[in-house]
Every structure is written in C-alpha cells, then in structure tokens.
PDB file of C-alpha atoms in Angstrom:
ATOM      1  CA  MET A   1     -75.941  -7.667 -22.001  1.00  0.00           C
ATOM      2  CA  THR A   2     -76.687  -6.776 -18.412  1.00  0.00           C
ATOM      3  CA  ILE A   3     -76.637  -3.323 -17.356  1.00  0.00           C
ATOM      4  CA  GLY A   4     -76.368  -3.130 -13.383  1.00  0.00           C
ATOM      5  CA  ARG A   5     -78.520  -0.422 -11.727  1.00  0.00           C
ATOM      6  CA  VAL A   6     -76.513   2.368 -10.072  1.00  0.00           C
ATOM      7  CA  THR A   7     -78.592   4.349  -7.543  1.00  0.00           C
ATOM      8  CA  GLN A   8     -77.893   7.877  -6.071  1.00  0.00           C
ATOM      9  CA  ARG A   9     -77.448   6.168  -2.785  1.00  0.00           C
ATOM     10  CA  MET A  10     -74.768   3.994  -4.240  1.00  0.00           C
ATOM     11  CA  LEU A  11     -72.967   6.823  -5.576  1.00  0.00           C
ATOM     12  CA  THR A  12     -73.176   8.761  -2.318  1.00  0.00           C
ATOM     13  CA  GLN A  13     -72.007   6.104  -0.315  1.00  0.00           C
ATOM     14  CA  GLY A  14     -69.114   4.996  -2.612  1.00  0.00           C
ATOM     15  CA  SER A  15     -68.075   8.641  -2.638  1.00  0.00           C
ATOM     16  CA  LEU A  16     -68.050   9.081   1.170  1.00  0.00           C
ATOM     17  CA  ASP A  17     -66.197   5.800   1.621  1.00  0.00           C
ATOM     18  CA  SER A  18     -63.803   7.197  -0.634  1.00  0.00           C
ATOM     19  CA  VAL A  19     -63.224  10.485   1.029  1.00  0.00           C
ATOM     20  CA  GLN A  20     -63.182   8.663   4.458  1.00  0.00           C
ATOM     21  CA  GLY A  21     -60.433   6.431   3.178  1.00  0.00           C
ATOM     22  CA  GLY A  22     -58.359   9.320   1.868  1.00  0.00           C
ATOM     23  CA  LEU A  23     -58.666  11.072   5.038  1.00  0.00           C
ATOM     24  CA  ALA A  24     -57.757   8.147   7.267  1.00  0.00           C
ATOM     25  CA  ARG A  25     -54.542   7.599   4.967  1.00  0.00           C
ATOM     26  CA  LEU A  26     -53.823  11.256   5.396  1.00  0.00           C
ATOM     27  CA  ALA A  27     -54.231  10.841   9.117  1.00  0.00           C
ATOM     28  CA  ARG A  28     -52.009   7.615   9.306  1.00  0.00           C
ATOM     29  CA  VAL A  29     -49.099   9.215   7.270  1.00  0.00           C
ATOM     30  CA  GLN A  30     -49.206  12.527   9.321  1.00  0.00           C
ATOM     31  CA  GLU A  31     -49.166  10.551  12.517  1.00  0.00           C
ATOM     32  CA  GLN A  32     -45.890   8.757  11.306  1.00  0.00           C
ATOM     33  CA  LEU A  33     -44.229  11.920  10.300  1.00  0.00           C
ATOM     34  CA  THR A  34     -45.348  13.596  13.802  1.00  0.00           C
ATOM     35  CA  THR A  35     -43.911  10.772  15.741  1.00  0.00           C
ATOM     36  CA  GLY A  36     -41.059   9.478  13.294  1.00  0.00           C
ATOM     37  CA  ARG A  37     -42.422   6.007  13.911  1.00  0.00           C
ATOM     38  CA  VAL A  38     -44.285   3.503  11.586  1.00  0.00           C
ATOM     39  CA  LEU A  39     -45.244   1.348  14.704  1.00  0.00           C
ATOM     40  CA  ASN A  40     -47.370   3.477  17.086  1.00  0.00           C
ATOM     41  CA  ARG A  41     -49.622   0.642  18.288  1.00  0.00           C
ATOM     42  CA  PRO A  42     -49.831  -3.015  17.767  1.00  0.00           C
ATOM     43  CA  SER A  43     -52.573  -2.780  15.278  1.00  0.00           C
ATOM     44  CA  ASP A  44     -50.291  -1.007  12.873  1.00  0.00           C
ATOM     45  CA  ASN A  45     -48.479  -4.020  11.885  1.00  0.00           C
ATOM     46  CA  PRO A  46     -48.874  -6.896  14.304  1.00  0.00           C
ATOM     47  CA  THR A  47     -46.031  -8.938  12.797  1.00  0.00           C
ATOM     48  CA  ASP A  48     -43.513  -6.180  13.000  1.00  0.00           C
ATOM     49  CA  THR A  49     -44.749  -5.364  16.536  1.00  0.00           C
ATOM     50  CA  THR A  50     -43.969  -8.793  17.720  1.00  0.00           C
ATOM     51  CA  ALA A  51     -40.520  -8.805  16.031  1.00  0.00           C
ATOM     52  CA  ALA A  52     -39.827  -5.353  17.734  1.00  0.00           C
ATOM     53  CA  MET A  53     -40.687  -6.864  21.048  1.00  0.00           C
ATOM     54  CA  ARG A  54     -38.267  -9.647  20.498  1.00  0.00           C
ATOM     55  CA  VAL A  55     -35.709  -7.237  19.501  1.00  0.00           C
ATOM     56  CA  ARG A  56     -36.267  -5.242  22.745  1.00  0.00           C
ATOM     57  CA  THR A  57     -35.886  -8.231  24.787  1.00  0.00           C
ATOM     58  CA  ALA A  58     -32.418  -9.037  23.102  1.00  0.00           C
ATOM     59  CA  ILE A  59     -31.213  -5.456  23.648  1.00  0.00           C
ATOM     60  CA  GLY A  60     -32.176  -5.598  27.410  1.00  0.00           C
ATOM     61  CA  ASN A  61     -30.200  -8.799  27.563  1.00  0.00           C
ATOM     62  CA  GLN A  62     -27.209  -7.376  26.140  1.00  0.00           C
ATOM     63  CA  GLU A  63     -27.513  -4.389  28.333  1.00  0.00           C
ATOM     64  CA  GLN A  64     -27.532  -6.563  31.485  1.00  0.00           C
ATOM     65  CA  TYR A  65     -24.529  -8.823  30.228  1.00  0.00           C
ATOM     66  CA  ALA A  66     -22.618  -5.391  29.797  1.00  0.00           C
ATOM     67  CA  ARG A  67     -23.535  -4.333  33.340  1.00  0.00           C
ATOM     68  CA  ASN A  68     -22.483  -7.634  34.522  1.00  0.00           C
ATOM     69  CA  ALA A  69     -19.054  -7.694  32.936  1.00  0.00           C
ATOM     70  CA  GLN A  70     -18.329  -4.074  34.050  1.00  0.00           C
ATOM     71  CA  ASP A  71     -19.040  -5.184  37.449  1.00  0.00           C
ATOM     72  CA  GLY A  72     -16.889  -8.117  37.023  1.00  0.00           C
ATOM     73  CA  LEU A  73     -13.999  -5.726  35.660  1.00  0.00           C
ATOM     74  CA  GLY A  74     -14.386  -3.727  38.907  1.00  0.00           C
ATOM     75  CA  TRP A  75     -13.927  -6.807  41.024  1.00  0.00           C
ATOM     76  CA  LEU A  76     -10.797  -7.851  39.000  1.00  0.00           C
ATOM     77  CA  THR A  77      -9.110  -4.495  38.942  1.00  0.00           C
ATOM     78  CA  GLN A  78      -9.412  -4.320  42.487  1.00  0.00           C
ATOM     79  CA  ILE A  79      -7.914  -7.918  42.864  1.00  0.00           C
ATOM     80  CA  ASP A  80      -5.078  -6.955  40.088  1.00  0.00           C
ATOM     81  CA  SER A  81      -4.220  -3.979  42.284  1.00  0.00           C
ATOM     82  CA  THR A  82      -4.213  -5.759  45.530  1.00  0.00           C
ATOM     83  CA  LEU A  83      -2.065  -8.620  44.445  1.00  0.00           C
ATOM     84  CA  GLY A  84       0.369  -6.346  43.064  1.00  0.00           C
ATOM     85  CA  GLN A  85       0.807  -4.783  46.361  1.00  0.00           C
ATOM     86  CA  VAL A  86       0.843  -8.092  48.242  1.00  0.00           C
ATOM     87  CA  THR A  87       3.665  -9.367  45.756  1.00  0.00           C
ATOM     88  CA  ASP A  88       5.712  -6.214  46.668  1.00  0.00           C
ATOM     89  CA  SER A  89       5.241  -6.644  50.179  1.00  0.00           C
ATOM     90  CA  VAL A  90       6.308 -10.150  50.289  1.00  0.00           C
ATOM     91  CA  ARG A  91       9.346  -9.601  48.320  1.00  0.00           C
ATOM     92  CA  LYS A  92      10.203  -6.826  50.625  1.00  0.00           C
ATOM     93  CA  ALA A  93       9.879  -9.186  53.484  1.00  0.00           C
ATOM     94  CA  ARG A  94      12.131 -11.881  51.771  1.00  0.00           C
ATOM     95  CA  ASP A  95      14.650  -9.168  51.185  1.00  0.00           C
ATOM     96  CA  LEU A  96      14.730  -8.485  54.838  1.00  0.00           C
ATOM     97  CA  ALA A  97      14.994 -12.010  55.669  1.00  0.00           C
ATOM     98  CA  LEU A  98      18.048 -12.315  53.287  1.00  0.00           C
ATOM     99  CA  ALA A  99      19.544  -9.362  55.156  1.00  0.00           C
ATOM    100  CA  GLY A 100      18.749 -10.914  58.600  1.00  0.00           C
ATOM    101  CA  ALA A 101      20.285 -13.965  57.394  1.00  0.00           C
ATOM    102  CA  ASN A 102      23.613 -12.363  57.308  1.00  0.00           C
ATOM    103  CA  SER A 103      24.379 -13.061  61.017  1.00  0.00           C
ATOM    104  CA  GLY A 104      27.898 -11.878  60.607  1.00  0.00           C
ATOM    105  CA  ALA A 105      27.206  -8.210  59.492  1.00  0.00           C
ATOM    106  CA  LEU A 106      24.444  -7.355  61.651  1.00  0.00           C
ATOM    107  CA  ASN A 107      23.921  -7.071  65.337  1.00  0.00           C
ATOM    108  CA  GLN A 108      20.907  -7.879  67.347  1.00  0.00           C
ATOM    109  CA  VAL A 109      19.558  -4.278  67.405  1.00  0.00           C
ATOM    110  CA  ALA A 110      19.649  -4.388  63.590  1.00  0.00           C
ATOM    111  CA  ARG A 111      17.841  -7.658  63.408  1.00  0.00           C
ATOM    112  CA  ASP A 112      15.232  -6.343  66.050  1.00  0.00           C
ATOM    113  CA  ALA A 113      14.914  -3.427  63.448  1.00  0.00           C
ATOM    114  CA  LEU A 114      14.137  -5.792  60.671  1.00  0.00           C
ATOM    115  CA  ALA A 115      11.737  -7.975  62.761  1.00  0.00           C
ATOM    116  CA  THR A 116       9.777  -4.776  63.334  1.00  0.00           C
ATOM    117  CA  GLU A 117       9.582  -3.996  59.669  1.00  0.00           C
ATOM    118  CA  VAL A 118       8.447  -7.422  58.804  1.00  0.00           C
ATOM    119  CA  GLU A 119       5.568  -7.041  61.566  1.00  0.00           C
ATOM    120  CA  VAL A 120       4.551  -3.817  59.706  1.00  0.00           C
ATOM    121  CA  LEU A 121       4.476  -5.556  56.385  1.00  0.00           C
ATOM    122  CA  ARG A 122       2.246  -8.191  57.744  1.00  0.00           C
ATOM    123  CA  GLN A 123      -0.246  -5.803  59.085  1.00  0.00           C
ATOM    124  CA  GLY A 124      -0.187  -4.285  55.498  1.00  0.00           C
ATOM    125  CA  ILE A 125      -0.846  -7.627  54.095  1.00  0.00           C
ATOM    126  CA  VAL A 126      -3.771  -8.371  56.474  1.00  0.00           C
ATOM    127  CA  GLY A 127      -5.280  -5.300  55.117  1.00  0.00           C
ATOM    128  CA  SER A 128      -4.761  -6.232  51.466  1.00  0.00           C
ATOM    129  CA  ALA A 129      -6.280  -9.745  52.424  1.00  0.00           C
ATOM    130  CA  ASN A 130      -9.486  -7.682  53.419  1.00  0.00           C
ATOM    131  CA  ALA A 131      -9.619  -5.603  50.380  1.00  0.00           C
ATOM    132  CA  THR A 132     -13.175  -4.833  49.079  1.00  0.00           C
ATOM    133  CA  TYR A 133     -15.117  -3.889  46.053  1.00  0.00           C
ATOM    134  CA  LEU A 134     -18.552  -2.185  46.801  1.00  0.00           C
ATOM    135  CA  ASP A 135     -18.344  -3.333  50.391  1.00  0.00           C
ATOM    136  CA  ARG A 136     -17.516  -6.850  49.474  1.00  0.00           C
ATOM    137  CA  PRO A 137     -14.141  -8.719  50.281  1.00  0.00           C
ATOM    138  CA  VAL A 138     -12.803  -9.654  47.091  1.00  0.00           C
ATOM    139  CA  PHE A 139     -10.920 -12.518  48.588  1.00  0.00           C
ATOM    140  CA  GLY A 140     -13.799 -13.597  50.889  1.00  0.00           C
ATOM    141  CA  GLY A 141     -15.894 -15.735  48.689  1.00  0.00           C
ATOM    142  CA  ILE A 142     -19.542 -15.238  49.150  1.00  0.00           C
ATOM    143  CA  THR A 143     -19.110 -13.944  52.638  1.00  0.00           C
ATOM    144  CA  SER A 144     -21.854 -11.212  53.876  1.00  0.00           C
ATOM    145  CA  GLY A 145     -19.215  -9.392  55.732  1.00  0.00           C
ATOM    146  CA  ASP A 146     -16.654  -7.087  54.976  1.00  0.00           C
ATOM    147  CA  ARG A 147     -13.596  -9.115  56.220  1.00  0.00           C
ATOM    148  CA  ALA A 148     -12.166 -12.130  54.890  1.00  0.00           C
ATOM    149  CA  TYR A 149      -9.478 -12.339  57.507  1.00  0.00           C
ATOM    150  CA  ASP A 150      -9.144 -11.583  61.051  1.00  0.00           C
ATOM    151  CA  ASP A 151      -6.103  -9.857  62.569  1.00  0.00           C
ATOM    152  CA  ALA A 152      -4.666 -13.179  63.700  1.00  0.00           C
ATOM    153  CA  GLY A 153      -4.497 -14.192  59.980  1.00  0.00           C
ATOM    154  CA  THR A 154      -7.360 -16.714  60.085  1.00  0.00           C
ATOM    155  CA  TYR A 155      -9.803 -16.776  57.281  1.00  0.00           C
ATOM    156  CA  VAL A 156     -13.296 -15.826  58.346  1.00  0.00           C
ATOM    157  CA  GLY A 157     -15.015 -15.704  55.033  1.00  0.00           C
ATOM    158  CA  THR A 158     -17.490 -17.818  53.437  1.00  0.00           C
ATOM    159  CA  VAL A 159     -16.004 -20.039  50.603  1.00  0.00           C
ATOM    160  CA  GLY A 160     -17.903 -19.876  47.237  1.00  0.00           C
ATOM    161  CA  ASP A 161     -17.417 -18.425  43.768  1.00  0.00           C
ATOM    162  CA  VAL A 162     -18.517 -14.917  42.835  1.00  0.00           C
ATOM    163  CA  ASN A 163     -19.786 -15.352  39.147  1.00  0.00           C
ATOM    164  CA  ARG A 164     -21.066 -13.019  36.618  1.00  0.00           C
ATOM    165  CA  ARG A 165     -23.136 -13.956  33.394  1.00  0.00           C
ATOM    166  CA  ILE A 166     -21.483 -12.092  30.704  1.00  0.00           C
ATOM    167  CA  ALA A 167     -23.175 -13.736  27.739  1.00  0.00           C
ATOM    168  CA  ASP A 168     -25.943 -16.134  26.881  1.00  0.00           C
ATOM    169  CA  GLY A 169     -24.859 -19.224  29.055  1.00  0.00           C
ATOM    170  CA  VAL A 170     -21.539 -17.801  29.843  1.00  0.00           C
ATOM    171  CA  LEU A 171     -20.666 -17.571  33.554  1.00  0.00           C
ATOM    172  CA  VAL A 172     -17.381 -16.083  34.705  1.00  0.00           C
ATOM    173  CA  LYS A 173     -15.532 -16.248  38.128  1.00  0.00           C
ATOM    174  CA  VAL A 174     -14.508 -12.759  38.917  1.00  0.00           C
ATOM    175  CA  ASP A 175     -13.027 -13.409  42.556  1.00  0.00           C
ATOM    176  CA  VAL A 176     -10.026 -14.983  43.730  1.00  0.00           C
ATOM    177  CA  ASP A 177     -10.145 -17.456  46.696  1.00  0.00           C
ATOM    178  CA  GLY A 178      -8.122 -16.066  49.466  1.00  0.00           C
ATOM    179  CA  LEU A 179      -7.242 -19.490  50.937  1.00  0.00           C
ATOM    180  CA  ASP A 180      -5.449 -19.946  47.554  1.00  0.00           C
ATOM    181  CA  VAL A 181      -3.402 -16.736  47.909  1.00  0.00           C
ATOM    182  CA  PHE A 182      -3.132 -16.138  51.448  1.00  0.00           C
ATOM    183  CA  GLY A 183      -3.755 -19.476  53.105  1.00  0.00           C
ATOM    184  CA  THR A 184      -5.261 -19.655  56.757  1.00  0.00           C
ATOM    185  CA  GLY A 185      -3.909 -20.279  60.042  1.00  0.00           C
ATOM    186  CA  ALA A 186      -0.576 -22.056  60.552  1.00  0.00           C
ATOM    187  CA  THR A 187      -0.223 -22.321  56.823  1.00  0.00           C
ATOM    188  CA  SER A 188      -0.696 -18.616  55.921  1.00  0.00           C
ATOM    189  CA  VAL A 189       1.590 -16.001  54.832  1.00  0.00           C
ATOM    190  CA  PHE A 190       0.724 -14.213  58.167  1.00  0.00           C
ATOM    191  CA  ALA A 191       2.259 -17.158  59.986  1.00  0.00           C
ATOM    192  CA  GLU A 192       5.035 -17.405  57.742  1.00  0.00           C
ATOM    193  CA  LEU A 193       5.929 -13.793  58.539  1.00  0.00           C
ATOM    194  CA  ASP A 194       5.271 -14.299  62.350  1.00  0.00           C
ATOM    195  CA  ALA A 195       7.852 -16.902  62.134  1.00  0.00           C
ATOM    196  CA  LEU A 196      10.351 -14.735  60.281  1.00  0.00           C
ATOM    197  CA  SER A 197       9.867 -12.125  62.979  1.00  0.00           C
ATOM    198  CA  THR A 198      10.453 -14.302  65.828  1.00  0.00           C
ATOM    199  CA  ALA A 199      13.433 -15.771  64.216  1.00  0.00           C
ATOM    200  CA  LEU A 200      15.213 -12.476  63.705  1.00  0.00           C
ATOM    201  CA  ARG A 201      14.404 -11.375  67.264  1.00  0.00           C
ATOM    202  CA  THR A 202      15.816 -14.677  68.419  1.00  0.00           C
ATOM    203  CA  GLY A 203      18.606 -15.101  65.987  1.00  0.00           C
ATOM    204  CA  ASP A 204      17.356 -18.491  64.839  1.00  0.00           C
ATOM    205  CA  ASN A 205      19.321 -18.698  61.336  1.00  0.00           C
ATOM    206  CA  ALA A 206      17.641 -21.895  60.391  1.00  0.00           C
ATOM    207  CA  ALA A 207      14.162 -20.556  61.008  1.00  0.00           C
ATOM    208  CA  VAL A 208      15.189 -17.541  58.862  1.00  0.00           C
ATOM    209  CA  SER A 209      16.336 -19.754  55.876  1.00  0.00           C
ATOM    210  CA  THR A 210      13.118 -21.640  56.278  1.00  0.00           C
ATOM    211  CA  ALA A 211      11.148 -18.320  55.978  1.00  0.00           C
ATOM    212  CA  ILE A 212      13.129 -17.159  52.904  1.00  0.00           C
ATOM    213  CA  GLN A 213      11.827 -20.461  51.176  1.00  0.00           C
ATOM    214  CA  GLN A 214       8.460 -20.126  52.270  1.00  0.00           C
ATOM    215  CA  LEU A 215       8.278 -16.602  51.126  1.00  0.00           C
ATOM    216  CA  THR A 216       9.794 -17.453  47.778  1.00  0.00           C
ATOM    217  CA  THR A 217       6.960 -19.949  47.203  1.00  0.00           C
ATOM    218  CA  ARG A 218       4.564 -17.570  48.531  1.00  0.00           C
ATOM    219  CA  ILE A 219       5.522 -14.934  45.899  1.00  0.00           C
ATOM    220  CA  ASP A 220       5.043 -17.617  43.030  1.00  0.00           C
ATOM    221  CA  THR A 221       1.658 -18.273  44.478  1.00  0.00           C
ATOM    222  CA  VAL A 222       0.555 -14.604  44.580  1.00  0.00           C
ATOM    223  CA  VAL A 223       2.076 -13.939  40.941  1.00  0.00           C
ATOM    224  CA  SER A 224       0.283 -17.061  39.563  1.00  0.00           C
ATOM    225  CA  ALA A 225      -3.103 -15.809  41.190  1.00  0.00           C
ATOM    226  CA  ARG A 226      -2.371 -12.406  39.630  1.00  0.00           C
ATOM    227  CA  THR A 227      -1.713 -13.751  36.288  1.00  0.00           C
ATOM    228  CA  ALA A 228      -4.975 -15.950  36.151  1.00  0.00           C
ATOM    229  CA  ALA A 229      -7.024 -12.875  37.228  1.00  0.00           C
ATOM    230  CA  GLY A 230      -5.392 -10.909  34.368  1.00  0.00           C
ATOM    231  CA  ALA A 231      -6.588 -13.478  31.853  1.00  0.00           C
ATOM    232  CA  ILE A 232     -10.155 -13.470  33.291  1.00  0.00           C
ATOM    233  CA  TYR A 233      -9.827  -9.670  32.896  1.00  0.00           C
ATOM    234  CA  GLU A 234      -8.973  -9.645  29.346  1.00  0.00           C
ATOM    235  CA  ARG A 235     -11.915 -12.113  28.660  1.00  0.00           C
ATOM    236  CA  VAL A 236     -14.582 -10.081  30.580  1.00  0.00           C
ATOM    237  CA  ASP A 237     -13.299  -6.846  28.755  1.00  0.00           C
ATOM    238  CA  LYS A 238     -13.693  -8.411  25.483  1.00  0.00           C
ATOM    239  CA  ALA A 239     -17.219  -9.605  26.743  1.00  0.00           C
ATOM    240  CA  VAL A 240     -18.145  -5.728  27.141  1.00  0.00           C
ATOM    241  CA  GLN A 241     -17.102  -4.884  23.813  1.00  0.00           C
ATOM    242  CA  ALA A 242     -19.236  -7.754  22.193  1.00  0.00           C
ATOM    243  CA  ALA A 243     -22.135  -7.067  24.317  1.00  0.00           C
ATOM    244  CA  THR A 244     -21.944  -3.195  23.195  1.00  0.00           C
ATOM    245  CA  ASP A 245     -21.541  -4.321  19.437  1.00  0.00           C
ATOM    246  CA  ALA A 246     -24.467  -6.713  19.754  1.00  0.00           C
ATOM    247  CA  GLU A 247     -26.711  -3.907  21.455  1.00  0.00           C
ATOM    248  CA  LEU A 248     -25.662  -1.494  18.543  1.00  0.00           C
ATOM    249  CA  ALA A 249     -26.635  -4.117  15.737  1.00  0.00           C
ATOM    250  CA  LEU A 250     -29.923  -4.969  17.691  1.00  0.00           C
ATOM    251  CA  SER A 251     -30.825  -1.206  17.833  1.00  0.00           C
ATOM    252  CA  ASN A 252     -30.403  -0.965  14.209  1.00  0.00           C
ATOM    253  CA  ASP A 253     -32.732  -3.691  13.570  1.00  0.00           C
ATOM    254  CA  LEU A 254     -35.234  -2.078  15.964  1.00  0.00           C
ATOM    255  CA  SER A 255     -34.824   1.140  14.030  1.00  0.00           C
ATOM    256  CA  VAL A 256     -35.590  -0.475  10.846  1.00  0.00           C
ATOM    257  CA  LEU A 257     -38.604  -2.069  12.277  1.00  0.00           C
ATOM    258  CA  GLU A 258     -40.186   1.027  14.275  1.00  0.00           C
ATOM    259  CA  ASN A 259     -38.718   4.085  12.824  1.00  0.00           C
ATOM    260  CA  ALA A 260     -40.372   5.941   9.600  1.00  0.00           C
ATOM    261  CA  ASP A 261     -38.146   6.640   6.502  1.00  0.00           C
ATOM    262  CA  LEU A 262     -38.857  10.495   6.567  1.00  0.00           C
ATOM    263  CA  ALA A 263     -38.231  11.204   2.838  1.00  0.00           C
ATOM    264  CA  ALA A 264     -40.424   8.259   1.766  1.00  0.00           C
ATOM    265  CA  THR A 265     -43.033   9.255   4.199  1.00  0.00           C
ATOM    266  CA  THR A 266     -43.082  12.792   2.981  1.00  0.00           C
ATOM    267  CA  VAL A 267     -43.476  11.710  -0.517  1.00  0.00           C
ATOM    268  CA  GLU A 268     -46.381   9.353   0.655  1.00  0.00           C
ATOM    269  CA  LEU A 269     -48.208  12.386   2.447  1.00  0.00           C
ATOM    270  CA  GLN A 270     -47.925  14.386  -0.881  1.00  0.00           C
ATOM    271  CA  LEU A 271     -49.458  11.539  -2.768  1.00  0.00           C
ATOM    272  CA  ALA A 272     -52.263  10.984  -0.088  1.00  0.00           C
ATOM    273  CA  GLU A 273     -53.114  14.875  -0.292  1.00  0.00           C
ATOM    274  CA  VAL A 274     -53.427  14.890  -3.910  1.00  0.00           C
ATOM    275  CA  ALA A 275     -55.484  11.849  -3.664  1.00  0.00           C
ATOM    276  CA  TYR A 276     -57.717  13.301  -1.095  1.00  0.00           C
ATOM    277  CA  GLN A 277     -58.274  16.303  -2.799  1.00  0.00           C
ATOM    278  CA  ALA A 278     -59.144  14.541  -6.050  1.00  0.00           C
ATOM    279  CA  SER A 279     -61.460  12.397  -3.981  1.00  0.00           C
ATOM    280  CA  LEU A 280     -63.202  15.705  -2.644  1.00  0.00           C
ATOM    281  CA  ALA A 281     -63.482  17.214  -6.113  1.00  0.00           C
ATOM    282  CA  ALA A 282     -64.763  14.078  -7.643  1.00  0.00           C
ATOM    283  CA  THR A 283     -67.524  13.693  -4.695  1.00  0.00           C
ATOM    284  CA  SER A 284     -68.582  17.284  -5.123  1.00  0.00           C
ATOM    285  CA  ARG A 285     -69.296  16.699  -8.936  1.00  0.00           C
ATOM    286  CA  VAL A 286     -71.185  13.382  -8.380  1.00  0.00           C
ATOM    287  CA  LEU A 287     -73.309  14.588  -5.586  1.00  0.00           C
ATOM    288  CA  GLN A 288     -74.177  18.084  -6.671  1.00  0.00           C
ATOM    289  CA  PRO A 289     -76.893  17.263  -9.246  1.00  0.00           C
ATOM    290  CA  SER A 290     -80.353  17.044  -7.586  1.00  0.00           C
ATOM    291  CA  LEU A 291     -83.851  16.973  -8.799  1.00  0.00           C
ATOM    292  CA  VAL A 292     -84.135  20.512  -8.540  1.00  0.00           C
ATOM    293  CA  ASP A 293     -80.862  21.070 -10.593  1.00  0.00           C
ATOM    294  CA  PHE A 294     -82.397  18.769 -13.399  1.00  0.00           C
ATOM    295  CA  LEU A 295     -85.688  20.533 -13.481  1.00  0.00           C
ATOM    296  CA  ARG A 296     -84.079  23.801 -14.095  1.00  0.00           C
TER     297      ARG A 296
END
C-alpha cells in the first residue's frame, strides 16, 4: 500500500486555488446578473459568440429589407394616387369630346369653352406625369432630375428600372415607365389632347371622333398600369410583414444566446455563495494549525 505524501504547501496551495475558484465563480455570476447577459465578452463562450454574430448579421439584413420595402411602398403609393388622378382627367377629357361631337346642340362658343377645359386638363396631366417621390419622378426611370416630361409633352427622363431588394435574392421594380403610360411626342396623351382641343376649336368632327377613340384606349392603358402597380404593392406589403416576422424570430434566437435566465442565475449565485463560504471555512480550518499551535 502506497501512501502519498501531503505537505503543508500542498494544502495551502489547494486551499487558495479553491477559494480563488469560488471567488471567480461568484464574480462571473454577479456580472451576469448585473448585465443580464451571459455573453459579455467572446471568451465567455466562443461558440455562442460566433452564432450570435451570425444572428445579428441576419437581423441587420432583415431590417434593411424592411426599409427597402417601405421605400418601395412609398413609390407605389405615389404612383397609385397619380394614376387615379390621370384616369379621372382622361375620362373627363373624353366626356368633353363626346359633348363636343354633338355639333347640332353646341355653338362654336360652347365648343371653344370645351377646348379650353381640355387644355386645362392637359396641363394637369403634365403635372401628374412629373409626380415625384423624395424628389425623384416616379415616371422618370433613373433620371437624376425632377422632371420626366417637359411642358410640350416630350419625355426628358432617363429610361431605367428603379428596383428595391425586399428579400434575399428578390428584386422588385417599384416605378412605372412613363413612356408606357403617357407616351412621348406625337404619340403621347398630350398630343392626343392637343389634337382634341384643336378639333373642337375648328369644328373638325372627324378629328373629335378620332380623339374619342384615342382617349378610350389611353384610359385602358392607364388603368392597366395602375392595376399592375397595385399587384406589386400587395407583394411588397407582404414582404414588409415577412421581414418584420423574420426579424422578430431572429431577435428571440439572439435573446436565447445572449441574455441570462434571471431566475436560474439567481439560484446559481446563491449556490456559488454557499460554496465560497464553505471553501473559506474549510481553508481557515486547514491553515490554522502551526508549529506554535502544535507545541502548545
């Protein structure tokens, strides 16, 4: 049977290590309770720290997707409102053309009044074609200026898509091409209204009939564009909710990784305190005897 030799130095060192370990445990638990977090530095848990960093990156991405989608909703809301006004104006112009086509019931003074009203509607549609969101024309593509059309009804914007990334790998076009809605130059709604105004003033019934057909087709074009924009709005609106839900779920995951369970940590603090006091008591008993005490 072999008996290991235990020296006073070994007892002293072991006791001091035990006391120091208990004190370190108390300090760790006290820090967790004070901060409410189990991860206060990477060395606390390198694996969970890496996971928390990945979750934080994912949360940042979802927040950016939500901001992108909200910006897209701003564009689409402006487009929807503007196209509604344009539809009403074009319909009004067609109604005026229908009234002007009844040459037997109207004299030239009345037809001139109709022409003036058509010209006012045209000016309003020019303003609608230059509608902006955050100082950018919503029908002007990627133009850097604030106008998509000049006063003559000519497109002066820069053709291009305005896209917003609303999810990982998902880009959505949030603008409407002004050329598709209003046309440009001789093929624009502005030229059609100019022709209608001229026809009313000159009493050209054939030209008035042609304008009626053109404006009927133009109404269909505007309504179609508005419907397409509405469908995109619905998609982007759902993307906002999806990004918000994903951000909430990731925040919960992050809370599990980083935040302390206060009830469990409080119990651990009590256990650590009891263990530390026991360690101090045992150490005082072990280190107390000395040669002087023995000789007494």
